[in-house]
XYZ file of C-alpha atoms in Angstrom:
743
model
C 55.708 -18.970 26.592
C 54.736 -17.444 29.881
C 56.926 -15.511 32.216
C 56.328 -13.978 35.594
C 57.594 -10.433 35.822
C 57.684 -8.189 38.840
C 56.944 -4.555 38.154
C 59.016 -1.947 39.956
C 57.159 -0.312 42.845
C 55.331 2.917 42.150
C 56.954 6.216 43.005
C 55.044 6.817 46.204
C 56.194 6.874 49.788
C 53.969 4.104 51.022
C 51.592 1.428 49.947
C 52.793 -0.173 46.763
C 50.858 -3.345 47.243
C 47.702 -4.198 45.407
C 44.654 -2.431 46.780
C 42.645 -4.476 49.250
C 39.994 -1.928 50.172
C 38.722 1.195 48.457
C 38.240 4.458 50.328
C 36.003 6.859 48.475
C 35.377 10.575 48.902
C 31.874 10.302 47.473
C 31.303 6.756 46.142
C 29.454 4.099 48.029
C 31.313 0.832 48.200
C 29.617 -2.321 47.066
C 29.806 -5.214 49.436
C 31.509 -8.313 48.121
C 29.271 -11.381 48.093
C 30.533 -14.374 50.068
C 32.614 -16.876 48.199
C 30.898 -19.898 46.794
C 31.086 -23.010 48.969
C 33.635 -25.671 48.279
C 32.188 -28.904 47.040
C 33.265 -32.459 47.378
C 33.964 -34.778 44.492
C 30.280 -35.759 44.423
C 29.198 -32.123 44.242
C 27.983 -31.858 47.858
C 28.807 -28.902 50.028
C 31.606 -29.627 52.438
C 30.421 -29.340 56.043
C 31.558 -26.288 57.900
C 32.566 -24.419 54.731
C 29.306 -22.716 53.668
C 26.727 -23.566 56.311
C 26.330 -26.023 59.140
C 25.068 -29.471 58.316
C 21.503 -29.983 59.475
C 19.761 -33.302 59.826
C 17.487 -34.404 57.036
C 14.018 -33.438 58.223
C 12.438 -35.899 55.808
C 14.142 -38.833 57.540
C 11.978 -40.008 60.444
C 14.981 -41.741 61.985
C 17.138 -38.627 61.965
C 18.838 -38.103 65.285
C 17.405 -35.317 67.404
C 14.055 -35.151 65.577
C 12.169 -37.765 67.559
C 8.959 -36.820 69.271
C 9.548 -34.661 72.290
C 13.014 -33.607 71.180
C 13.896 -29.897 71.454
C 13.197 -27.756 68.413
C 16.458 -25.792 68.636
C 19.397 -27.315 66.742
C 22.124 -28.942 68.829
C 24.913 -26.803 70.289
C 27.521 -28.496 68.071
C 25.882 -26.850 65.026
C 24.618 -23.505 66.292
C 26.228 -21.329 67.556
C 29.398 -21.831 65.473
C 32.194 -24.058 66.597
C 34.972 -22.739 68.817
C 37.358 -22.629 65.841
C 34.956 -20.502 63.802
C 34.349 -18.236 66.791
C 38.071 -17.779 67.305
C 38.573 -17.069 63.596
C 35.898 -14.354 63.742
C 37.585 -12.844 66.782
C 40.962 -12.893 65.007
C 39.575 -10.698 62.238
C 38.790 -7.943 64.754
C 42.305 -7.948 66.221
C 44.554 -5.133 65.079
C 47.896 -5.969 63.483
C 50.950 -5.639 65.715
C 53.124 -4.299 62.894
C 51.969 -2.095 60.013
C 51.734 -3.555 56.514
C 54.831 -1.764 55.251
C 56.923 -3.552 57.875
C 55.575 -7.037 57.107
C 55.398 -6.955 53.314
C 58.739 -7.138 51.441
C 57.589 -5.001 48.502
C 56.310 -2.277 50.799
C 59.506 -2.344 52.854
C 61.426 -1.894 49.636
C 59.198 1.014 48.619
C 59.627 2.731 52.003
C 63.398 2.211 51.880
C 63.615 3.663 48.388
C 61.480 6.619 49.418
C 63.674 7.265 52.481
C 66.827 7.184 50.349
C 65.312 9.548 47.778
C 63.919 11.893 50.404
C 66.954 12.264 52.657
C 69.452 12.333 49.811
C 67.441 15.186 48.278
C 67.330 17.046 51.618
C 71.074 16.623 52.216
C 71.885 17.682 48.666
C 69.575 20.694 48.934
C 71.352 22.019 52.051
C 74.839 21.039 50.846
C 74.467 23.213 47.749
C 73.242 26.203 49.790
C 75.775 25.944 52.625
C 78.726 27.798 50.994
C 76.816 30.309 48.887
C 73.727 31.134 50.979
C 73.942 29.887 54.558
C 77.536 31.031 55.284
C 76.958 34.680 54.163
C 73.746 34.707 56.203
C 75.594 33.502 59.316
C 78.349 36.104 58.940
C 75.760 38.858 58.366
C 73.513 37.957 61.297
C 76.216 36.971 63.875
C 77.047 40.582 65.019
C 73.345 41.158 65.622
C 73.221 37.842 67.482
C 76.195 38.846 69.664
C 74.489 42.129 70.521
C 71.209 40.378 71.351
C 73.005 37.803 73.471
C 75.051 40.374 75.442
C 71.970 42.575 75.903
C 69.951 39.647 77.235
C 72.756 38.706 79.673
C 73.082 42.316 80.855
C 69.336 42.627 81.490
C 69.422 39.373 83.431
C 72.426 40.377 85.552
C 70.996 43.819 86.448
C 67.463 42.472 87.051
C 65.849 44.543 84.325
C 62.607 42.505 84.558
C 61.927 43.954 88.042
C 62.328 47.577 86.994
C 58.643 47.976 86.268
C 57.633 46.977 89.781
C 60.171 49.352 91.358
C 58.986 52.244 89.218
C 55.391 51.466 90.146
C 56.204 51.602 93.871
C 57.869 54.998 93.353
C 54.820 56.282 91.520
C 52.583 55.068 94.346
C 54.931 56.670 96.961
C 55.142 53.302 98.742
C 58.535 53.606 100.434
C 58.360 50.270 102.263
C 57.611 48.353 99.055
C 60.341 50.212 97.180
C 62.963 49.460 99.844
C 61.932 45.816 99.864
C 62.237 45.568 96.070
C 65.570 47.445 96.097
C 67.098 45.036 98.622
C 65.838 42.108 96.586
C 67.288 43.642 93.434
C 70.712 44.243 95.112
C 70.846 40.606 96.269
C 69.975 39.346 92.793
C 72.507 41.601 91.058
C 75.262 40.547 93.490
C 74.611 36.823 92.971
C 74.103 37.072 89.207
C 77.192 39.252 88.843
C 79.290 36.605 90.565
C 77.835 33.888 88.312
C 78.407 35.974 85.185
C 81.995 36.789 86.223
C 82.802 33.145 86.895
C 81.265 32.146 83.588
C 83.306 34.841 81.836
C 86.567 33.661 83.425
C 85.778 30.022 82.558
C 84.974 30.969 78.983
C 88.162 33.036 78.667
C 90.255 30.211 80.118
C 88.658 27.697 77.743
C 89.324 29.995 74.797
C 93.005 30.453 75.742
C 93.361 26.695 76.259
C 91.888 25.976 72.860
C 94.091 28.615 71.271
C 97.286 27.298 72.858
C 96.765 23.531 73.134
C 93.954 22.435 70.825
C 94.583 21.506 67.167
C 93.628 24.009 64.528
C 90.630 22.007 63.280
C 89.105 21.956 66.769
C 89.628 25.720 67.095
C 87.949 26.248 63.732
C 85.066 23.983 64.773
C 84.556 25.964 67.975
C 84.588 29.279 66.110
C 82.152 27.929 63.496
C 79.826 26.633 66.223
C 79.877 29.959 68.073
C 79.374 31.957 64.867
C 76.505 29.715 63.753
C 74.843 30.061 67.150
C 75.156 33.843 67.058
C 73.854 33.872 63.470
C 70.799 31.813 64.441
C 70.109 34.178 67.371
C 70.504 37.245 65.174
C 68.352 36.011 62.262
C 65.002 37.819 61.826
C 61.888 35.849 62.746
C 60.446 36.074 59.217
C 63.734 35.096 57.544
C 65.028 31.815 58.992
C 68.687 30.999 58.676
C 68.024 27.569 57.094
C 65.645 27.198 54.138
C 63.076 24.395 53.978
C 63.948 21.582 51.586
C 60.287 20.672 51.048
C 56.941 22.431 51.036
C 55.076 22.170 54.309
C 51.394 21.619 53.694
C 48.637 22.699 55.995
C 48.227 20.019 58.616
C 46.323 20.259 61.820
C 45.848 17.908 64.721
C 42.458 16.285 64.483
C 40.643 15.956 67.796
C 37.417 14.352 68.902
C 35.887 17.800 69.473
C 36.419 18.681 65.790
C 34.856 15.409 64.632
C 31.856 15.823 66.925
C 31.424 19.412 65.741
C 31.464 18.240 62.128
C 28.730 15.654 62.742
C 26.611 18.196 64.588
C 26.995 20.646 61.699
C 26.057 17.877 59.241
C 22.905 17.054 61.175
C 23.987 13.502 61.976
C 23.453 13.841 65.732
C 20.504 14.651 67.938
C 19.931 16.089 71.392
C 19.772 12.627 72.906
C 22.487 10.855 70.918
C 25.925 11.803 69.670
C 28.633 9.843 67.917
C 30.927 7.334 69.637
C 34.567 6.485 68.955
C 35.206 2.695 68.995
C 38.902 3.353 68.308
C 41.173 6.292 69.128
C 41.869 8.872 66.445
C 45.315 8.314 64.994
C 47.641 9.086 62.124
C 47.321 6.893 59.033
C 49.840 7.684 56.335
C 49.522 11.288 55.160
C 46.294 11.816 57.065
C 44.105 10.834 59.994
C 42.022 7.698 60.461
C 38.775 8.215 62.367
C 36.200 5.488 63.041
C 32.884 6.565 64.487
C 29.602 4.943 65.402
C 26.696 7.116 64.277
C 23.603 7.429 66.449
C 21.171 4.529 66.246
C 19.057 4.829 63.134
C 21.751 6.643 61.148
C 23.545 4.771 58.369
C 26.605 5.023 56.178
C 24.398 6.355 53.393
C 23.403 9.298 55.628
C 27.063 10.150 56.180
C 27.709 9.824 52.462
C 24.960 12.307 51.629
C 26.374 14.724 54.216
C 29.898 14.485 52.785
C 30.173 18.190 51.969
C 28.824 19.323 55.346
C 31.173 16.953 57.182
C 34.146 18.396 55.316
C 32.994 21.923 56.136
C 32.610 21.005 59.800
C 36.190 19.731 59.841
C 37.351 22.869 57.978
C 38.883 20.927 55.098
C 38.233 20.637 51.364
C 35.706 17.955 50.315
C 38.440 16.230 48.308
C 40.354 15.594 51.538
C 37.586 13.568 53.186
C 37.164 9.893 52.241
C 34.480 7.576 53.566
C 34.736 3.824 53.932
C 31.865 1.534 54.843
C 32.377 -0.851 57.748
C 30.745 -4.217 57.138
C 30.455 -5.044 60.842
C 27.801 -2.408 61.513
C 25.397 -0.367 59.442
C 26.063 2.760 61.508
C 29.842 2.505 61.686
C 31.784 4.757 59.333
C 35.522 4.994 58.764
C 36.911 8.372 57.691
C 40.303 9.096 56.230
C 41.129 12.809 56.369
C 44.088 13.652 54.143
C 46.513 16.415 55.091
C 46.172 17.803 51.552
C 44.232 16.997 48.404
C 45.742 13.620 47.400
C 44.037 13.598 43.997
C 46.001 16.645 42.831
C 49.307 14.836 43.409
C 50.610 13.164 40.215
C 50.782 9.386 40.421
C 54.161 9.279 38.698
C 55.542 7.457 35.691
C 54.059 4.143 34.640
C 55.902 1.027 35.884
C 55.496 -0.283 32.329
C 58.569 1.793 31.455
C 60.668 -0.700 33.414
C 58.815 -3.864 32.421
C 60.363 -6.141 29.829
C 57.026 -7.766 29.038
C 53.516 -8.167 30.451
C 51.293 -11.173 30.916
C 47.907 -9.763 29.875
C 46.197 -12.707 31.541
C 47.219 -11.221 34.878
C 46.394 -7.816 36.400
C 48.833 -5.076 35.457
C 49.568 -1.701 37.117
C 47.259 1.051 35.930
C 47.555 3.676 38.658
C 47.242 4.314 42.371
C 44.339 5.138 44.634
C 44.022 8.156 46.905
C 46.300 6.486 49.487
C 49.052 5.733 46.987
C 48.310 1.984 46.878
C 48.726 0.389 43.460
C 45.548 -0.247 41.478
C 45.799 -3.267 39.191
C 43.653 -3.416 36.061
C 42.515 -6.318 33.918
C 40.722 -6.463 30.589
C 39.859 -10.156 30.676
C 36.220 -11.019 29.930
C 35.031 -7.417 29.884
C 34.809 -4.240 27.824
C 35.668 -0.772 29.120
C 34.145 2.648 28.492
C 36.271 5.734 29.277
C 34.617 9.151 29.334
C 35.622 12.677 30.324
C 35.671 16.273 29.224
C 38.639 17.261 27.016
C 42.130 17.637 28.496
C 41.520 15.598 31.641
C 43.753 12.646 30.740
C 41.173 10.410 29.073
C 43.401 9.359 26.191
C 46.445 8.857 28.433
C 44.421 6.649 30.784
C 43.189 4.452 27.934
C 46.596 4.410 26.277
C 48.252 2.982 29.399
C 46.030 -0.099 29.107
C 46.894 -0.436 25.419
C 50.612 -0.149 26.268
C 50.272 -3.048 28.706
C 48.610 -5.084 25.957
C 51.410 -4.171 23.546
C 54.018 -5.584 25.942
C 52.364 -8.997 25.757
C 53.519 -10.307 22.376
C 50.575 -12.718 22.192
C 47.911 -9.976 22.372
C 46.506 -8.771 19.045
C 45.854 -5.034 18.941
C 43.331 -3.048 16.917
C 43.682 0.724 17.362
C 41.472 3.392 15.772
C 41.560 7.068 16.721
C 38.597 9.157 15.599
C 40.348 12.510 16.072
C 43.602 11.523 14.299
C 45.771 12.934 17.083
C 49.464 12.087 17.608
C 48.604 10.169 20.790
C 48.141 6.803 19.072
C 50.468 7.127 16.059
C 53.314 5.024 17.455
C 50.974 2.043 17.893
C 51.532 1.466 14.172
C 54.659 -0.409 15.319
C 52.597 -3.204 16.892
C 48.927 -2.889 15.885
C 47.394 -5.597 13.734
C 44.952 -3.024 12.359
C 45.218 0.735 12.867
C 43.479 3.831 11.535
C 43.311 7.558 12.223
C 40.497 10.052 11.698
C 37.556 9.819 9.323
C 38.962 11.567 6.234
C 40.556 9.401 3.492
C 44.264 10.095 3.042
C 46.981 8.573 0.859
C 44.440 6.277 -0.730
C 43.301 4.805 2.617
C 39.797 5.288 3.948
C 40.078 4.963 7.770
C 36.324 4.518 8.188
C 36.273 1.751 5.607
C 39.324 0.192 7.276
C 37.517 0.271 10.635
C 34.414 -1.259 9.118
C 36.441 -4.016 7.490
C 38.250 -4.715 10.752
C 34.979 -4.875 12.681
C 33.530 -7.333 10.199
C 36.721 -9.352 10.295
C 36.669 -9.433 14.081
C 32.981 -10.345 14.263
C 33.587 -13.309 11.986
C 36.580 -14.285 14.130
C 34.454 -14.147 17.304
C 31.746 -16.338 15.770
C 34.398 -18.757 14.590
C 35.978 -18.881 18.060
C 32.731 -19.919 19.694
C 32.407 -22.862 17.312
C 36.049 -23.915 17.521
C 36.242 -23.701 21.311
C 33.190 -25.915 21.641
C 34.752 -28.477 19.284
C 38.207 -28.664 20.868
C 38.982 -31.863 22.813
C 38.560 -31.766 26.581
C 42.248 -32.224 27.336
C 42.948 -28.972 25.433
C 39.840 -26.965 26.353
C 38.298 -28.616 29.425
C 35.503 -26.071 29.981
C 34.973 -24.781 26.467
C 36.692 -21.503 27.399
C 39.791 -19.741 26.176
C 42.921 -20.517 28.206
C 46.420 -18.991 28.194
C 47.765 -22.066 26.409
C 45.125 -21.870 23.670
C 45.608 -18.108 23.196
C 49.373 -18.572 22.703
C 49.049 -21.456 20.258
C 49.760 -19.946 16.841
C 48.150 -22.885 15.061
C 44.809 -22.292 16.763
C 45.008 -18.527 16.007
C 42.861 -17.356 18.928
C 45.036 -14.798 20.751
C 43.786 -12.357 23.323
C 42.616 -9.311 21.387
C 42.141 -5.703 22.460
C 40.036 -3.483 20.199
C 40.596 0.207 21.020
C 38.488 3.038 19.607
C 39.337 6.527 20.854
C 36.779 9.315 20.252
C 34.303 6.683 19.149
C 31.602 9.309 18.565
C 33.412 10.431 15.389
C 32.821 7.039 13.797
C 29.327 6.536 15.194
C 28.171 9.814 13.650
C 29.477 8.932 10.191
C 26.599 9.611 7.750
C 27.104 6.443 5.676
C 28.614 3.773 7.916
C 27.717 5.021 11.409
C 24.780 2.638 11.941
C 26.715 -0.454 10.875
C 29.727 0.535 13.012
C 27.403 0.957 15.988
C 25.811 -2.428 15.384
C 29.160 -4.187 15.130
C 30.577 -2.467 18.223
C 27.481 -3.388 20.218
C 27.884 -6.996 19.149
C 31.579 -7.121 20.042
C 31.158 -5.357 23.396
C 28.370 -7.750 24.337
C 29.615 -11.088 22.978
C 33.336 -10.904 22.205
C 34.861 -10.642 25.749
C 33.790 -14.218 26.542
C 36.193 -15.545 23.871
C 39.121 -13.255 24.704
C 38.279 -10.209 22.552
C 38.004 -7.077 24.729
C 36.681 -3.730 23.555
C 37.783 -0.373 24.962
C 36.063 2.769 23.730
C 36.595 6.329 24.908
C 34.600 9.467 24.242
C 34.231 13.065 25.333
C 30.545 13.073 24.312
C 28.817 10.196 26.110
C 25.282 11.476 25.329
C 22.658 9.399 23.532
C 23.201 11.197 20.244
C 26.980 10.864 20.013
C 27.339 7.566 21.907
C 23.975 5.759 22.171
C 23.011 3.926 25.331
C 22.739 0.633 23.467
C 26.538 0.726 23.144
C 27.314 2.207 26.574
C 25.194 -0.382 28.349
C 27.242 -3.240 26.872
C 30.403 -2.164 28.697
C 30.878 -4.083 31.910
C 33.516 -1.649 33.231
C 33.284 2.154 33.255
C 35.891 4.809 33.997
C 34.759 8.417 34.383
C 37.255 11.230 34.702
C 36.080 14.787 35.398
C 32.831 15.718 33.665
C 30.642 18.816 33.686
C 27.565 17.573 35.552
C 26.392 14.638 37.627
C 24.004 13.630 34.836
C 26.986 13.079 32.518
C 28.724 11.109 35.261
C 25.649 8.903 35.552
C 25.662 8.463 31.773
C 29.226 7.124 31.827
C 29.116 5.092 35.025
C 25.608 3.780 34.548
C 22.159 4.726 35.776
C 21.924 4.945 39.557
C 25.623 5.621 40.112
C 24.926 9.097 41.459
C 22.586 7.678 44.101
C 25.445 5.359 45.124
C 27.685 8.372 45.671
C 29.630 8.063 42.406
C 29.869 11.541 40.907
C 32.777 12.404 38.609
C 31.599 16.006 38.339
C 33.019 16.626 41.839
C 36.530 16.071 40.551
C 38.508 19.263 39.979
C 40.433 20.538 36.961
C 43.649 19.863 38.842
C 42.717 16.175 39.066
C 44.145 15.221 35.683
C 44.194 11.494 35.020
C 41.964 10.869 38.041
C 38.672 9.068 37.638
C 36.079 6.811 39.207
C 36.334 3.157 38.197
C 33.296 0.920 38.349
C 32.729 -2.644 37.230
C 36.299 -3.887 36.859
C 36.124 -5.409 40.336
C 33.486 -5.821 43.030
C 34.247 -2.382 44.452
C 34.108 1.040 42.864
C 37.019 3.315 43.608
C 39.287 6.182 42.671
C 42.203 5.650 40.295
C 45.018 8.115 39.689
C 46.297 6.628 36.455
C 50.013 6.455 35.780
C 51.509 8.827 33.250
C 53.203 7.718 30.047
C 53.727 10.689 27.725
C 54.562 10.514 24.036
C 58.244 9.740 24.540
C 57.494 7.103 27.161
C 54.898 5.492 24.904
C 57.400 5.371 22.037
C 59.959 3.656 24.273
C 57.446 1.043 25.380
C 56.135 0.421 21.867
C 59.638 0.120 20.395
C 60.401 -2.538 22.987
C 57.042 -4.207 22.304
C 57.704 -4.331 18.548
C 61.089 -5.975 19.100
C 59.469 -8.454 21.448
C 56.824 -9.379 18.884
C 59.398 -9.781 16.156
C 61.360 -12.151 18.385
C 58.220 -14.171 19.138
C 57.034 -14.096 15.533
C 53.691 -12.489 16.434
C 54.006 -9.216 14.535
C 51.137 -9.241 12.042
C 48.753 -7.163 9.979
C 49.449 -3.501 9.379
C 52.485 -3.516 11.713
C 54.132 -6.269 9.681
C 53.475 -4.512 6.387
C 50.999 -7.144 5.287
C 48.169 -6.274 2.936
C 45.322 -4.507 4.738
C 42.267 -6.511 5.527
C 40.333 -6.850 2.286
C 37.110 -4.938 1.886
C 34.535 -7.599 2.605
C 31.550 -7.147 0.372
C 28.904 -9.296 -1.192
C 30.723 -9.319 -4.542
C 33.490 -11.570 -3.218
C 31.042 -14.492 -3.056
C 29.910 -13.945 -6.632
C 33.501 -13.491 -7.797
C 34.602 -16.762 -6.215
C 31.597 -18.560 -7.644
C 32.428 -17.158 -11.063
C 36.009 -18.475 -11.061
C 35.090 -21.987 -9.922
C 35.149 -24.424 -12.805
C 32.326 -26.801 -13.632
C 32.506 -29.961 -11.618
C 35.049 -28.564 -9.145
C 33.895 -29.648 -5.669
C 36.974 -28.575 -3.709
C 39.527 -25.932 -4.761
C 42.701 -24.672 -3.110
C 42.545 -21.099 -1.841
C 45.713 -19.945 -3.576
C 44.314 -21.250 -6.887
C 41.143 -19.228 -6.367
C 43.174 -16.088 -5.566
C 45.145 -16.420 -8.811
C 41.897 -16.741 -10.751
C 40.384 -13.753 -8.927
C 43.433 -11.658 -9.816
C 42.885 -12.493 -13.486
C 39.174 -11.675 -13.143
C 39.576 -8.340 -11.273
C 43.215 -7.223 -11.221
C 42.442 -3.913 -9.457
C 40.623 -5.573 -6.547
C 42.526 -8.848 -6.150
C 45.889 -8.113 -7.735
C 47.610 -7.327 -4.381
C 46.523 -10.748 -3.068
C 48.168 -12.573 -5.930
C 51.504 -10.863 -5.198
C 51.641 -12.372 -1.698
C 53.363 -15.591 -0.719
C 51.365 -18.808 -0.781
C 50.310 -18.793 2.883
C 49.370 -15.077 3.154
C 47.549 -15.433 -0.148
C 45.351 -18.181 1.272
C 44.844 -16.231 4.536
C 43.609 -13.191 2.604
C 40.857 -15.265 0.982
C 40.017 -16.923 4.292
C 39.585 -13.522 5.986
C 37.381 -12.289 3.147
C 35.073 -15.318 3.219
C 34.898 -15.812 6.987
C 32.182 -13.149 7.592
C 29.867 -15.127 5.301
C 30.419 -18.423 7.084
C 32.610 -19.984 4.403
C 35.339 -21.898 6.200
C 38.499 -23.395 4.754
C 39.772 -26.915 5.299
C 42.651 -29.136 4.263
C 42.287 -30.453 0.702
C 44.497 -33.273 -0.579
C 45.711 -33.612 -4.169
C 47.933 -36.181 -5.855
C 50.711 -34.372 -7.730
C 53.400 -36.391 -9.422
C 52.607 -39.351 -7.222
C 52.836 -37.376 -3.989
C 50.009 -36.213 -1.702
C 49.936 -32.441 -1.225
C 47.705 -30.846 1.430
C 46.626 -27.212 1.160
C 43.736 -25.218 2.532
C 40.773 -24.568 0.291
C 36.994 -24.252 0.131
C 34.097 -26.502 -0.838
C 31.574 -25.534 -3.472
C 28.641 -26.520 -1.242
C 29.761 -24.121 1.515
C 30.000 -21.295 -1.012
C 26.551 -22.097 -2.408
C 25.007 -22.104 1.089
C 26.564 -18.715 1.864
C 25.207 -17.200 -1.362
C 21.733 -18.599 -0.613
C 21.719 -17.148 2.917
C 22.920 -13.781 1.631
C 20.165 -13.638 -0.961
C 17.531 -14.578 1.606
C 18.668 -11.791 3.916
C 18.696 -9.346 1.026
C 15.155 -10.309 0.021
C 13.941 -10.106 3.616
C 15.495 -6.655 4.023
């Protein structure tokens, strides 16, 4: 079953659509390679789609290649056709309406933000009106009346000219004094008449209101006058009305400031300065500036001067974001945020409102620095998450696991090396789960992890064989499809293997080397058949998390780290030279990291928050969903833990096979094993028939012993059950012995 579900928009004022371009404060964007050409049914490139068709130069009769013909190709081929030229020109044309006006989901997000914002502002002032604003008005209105009457009196009696008259007296300039006195008398006479008329009009209006107007209008007039007097009488440092929101530092960005910044960064010369191909303008909660650097300067030069550019603009480095323009090597696009956008929480995860998730499709993981949604996917890749403690590493990884939990057809393996409460509730849905490295309640978590890794490795090897053998109408390209992954009979669901604080298991004195080997194998090989691996660590050094494992992860996510060398260790060698440096992130940037390898571009992700209560809500819903679909399995379903796969199981099975038995049912073998070793195989025998056979199948799969349908005639009826063949068991024992001797 597949369903399309729309996630609720993120709790941001703008930009809820999927990110189309990444703007980085320090990272260098990777350019996206051109799309592959479309081909015809015969496999030839369609003309006009990838490159222009050229005549076959090997054909002597080709048109236009006769002797004496011009060397240049014909005009119909080069330059491009008029349609292609017009299409290229269309790409440079600016949109008439912004994206939030054209896109329905963004219009909805803006509308919801406006409702939330203005309802909060109105409610804020409505609560303060009777208990704060009204006493302030009554307290400040007498002072306002005095200020108003004093200002009118000074105007009527020409107080502003008193200084000039006194100066003429001091200078004993009688002519100037008489001139100023006459001017003052004329002004006072005219202004007195105006003030008297205004007073009579005001008195008449007041009497009219008192006698003829309704009481509500009289009260409105008194309230208006009192409010006006209160506003006039309020002190300058104590405004009458409080602010309903915090006003952040925001300045108008001018071309002079931008030029000054480039001069301070050393990106200009005496002969050349920067140019502005587009006017500076507002873009969301910041400014968009596009500049052309002097000839010879590149985007990489601006990237290296990131700190100096920010200083020249008098802003924090985390407010300046650089974007590479593909039309020119010297053109740079800057986005200057009004405040540090990475310190603003991204909000609750939309998974809280999702009924289910299709893990085959991208799901919401967070937002970028502009507030646009960042969609994540775990298909065909493995992910490494690294950070110093208490920067949101576990929460970031857990959000991906929560999305997987909401797809009932995704099988989850969860192991937490530090045994924290963060992953405990995944016991509701996880096929295999373990915590810490210390045995407790008779369960060895390290042994459980090792068994699960062996089980999963055998499953991956089996998937490769089975996918290659499936008929073309089911598996046309030999690859896993959504239909195959949801077919319970084929038993090849999408699988997510999560290991938090992986260094705790890798440093285990007894099993660390084997765990490392198995994780390397799964991270390298398993994603191609739908088994993704996600590991997280706070110690990504070669000792705690060797490079042979780190290098197998196609995607990397680095939250704040202590030094650029550690950032390079997580994101991959050479990332620092590309401008990717997670050590520049601040302590306040919790849940913020640099993502590389999940898509063609590297970018910033402010991951959504889902705390312990939110995670429990999601996982409770996910467990109910899996029960309804019949996909709850393993530890979550209370089934017997994966058996400890060891070499003795082969010998034990061989011992219980009778002489001359070529094919034996699995459940028969389990009953015999329980009689042979009750402590080891007794729990298997207590299971139902089908789980009993599955337990033996899982134990033998790592050794290449497969099960198949075996028919028996019982009381005249044919009964089919799964079982094993003696020859397969003998081959597995021979191969094991050869490996043992070689080792």
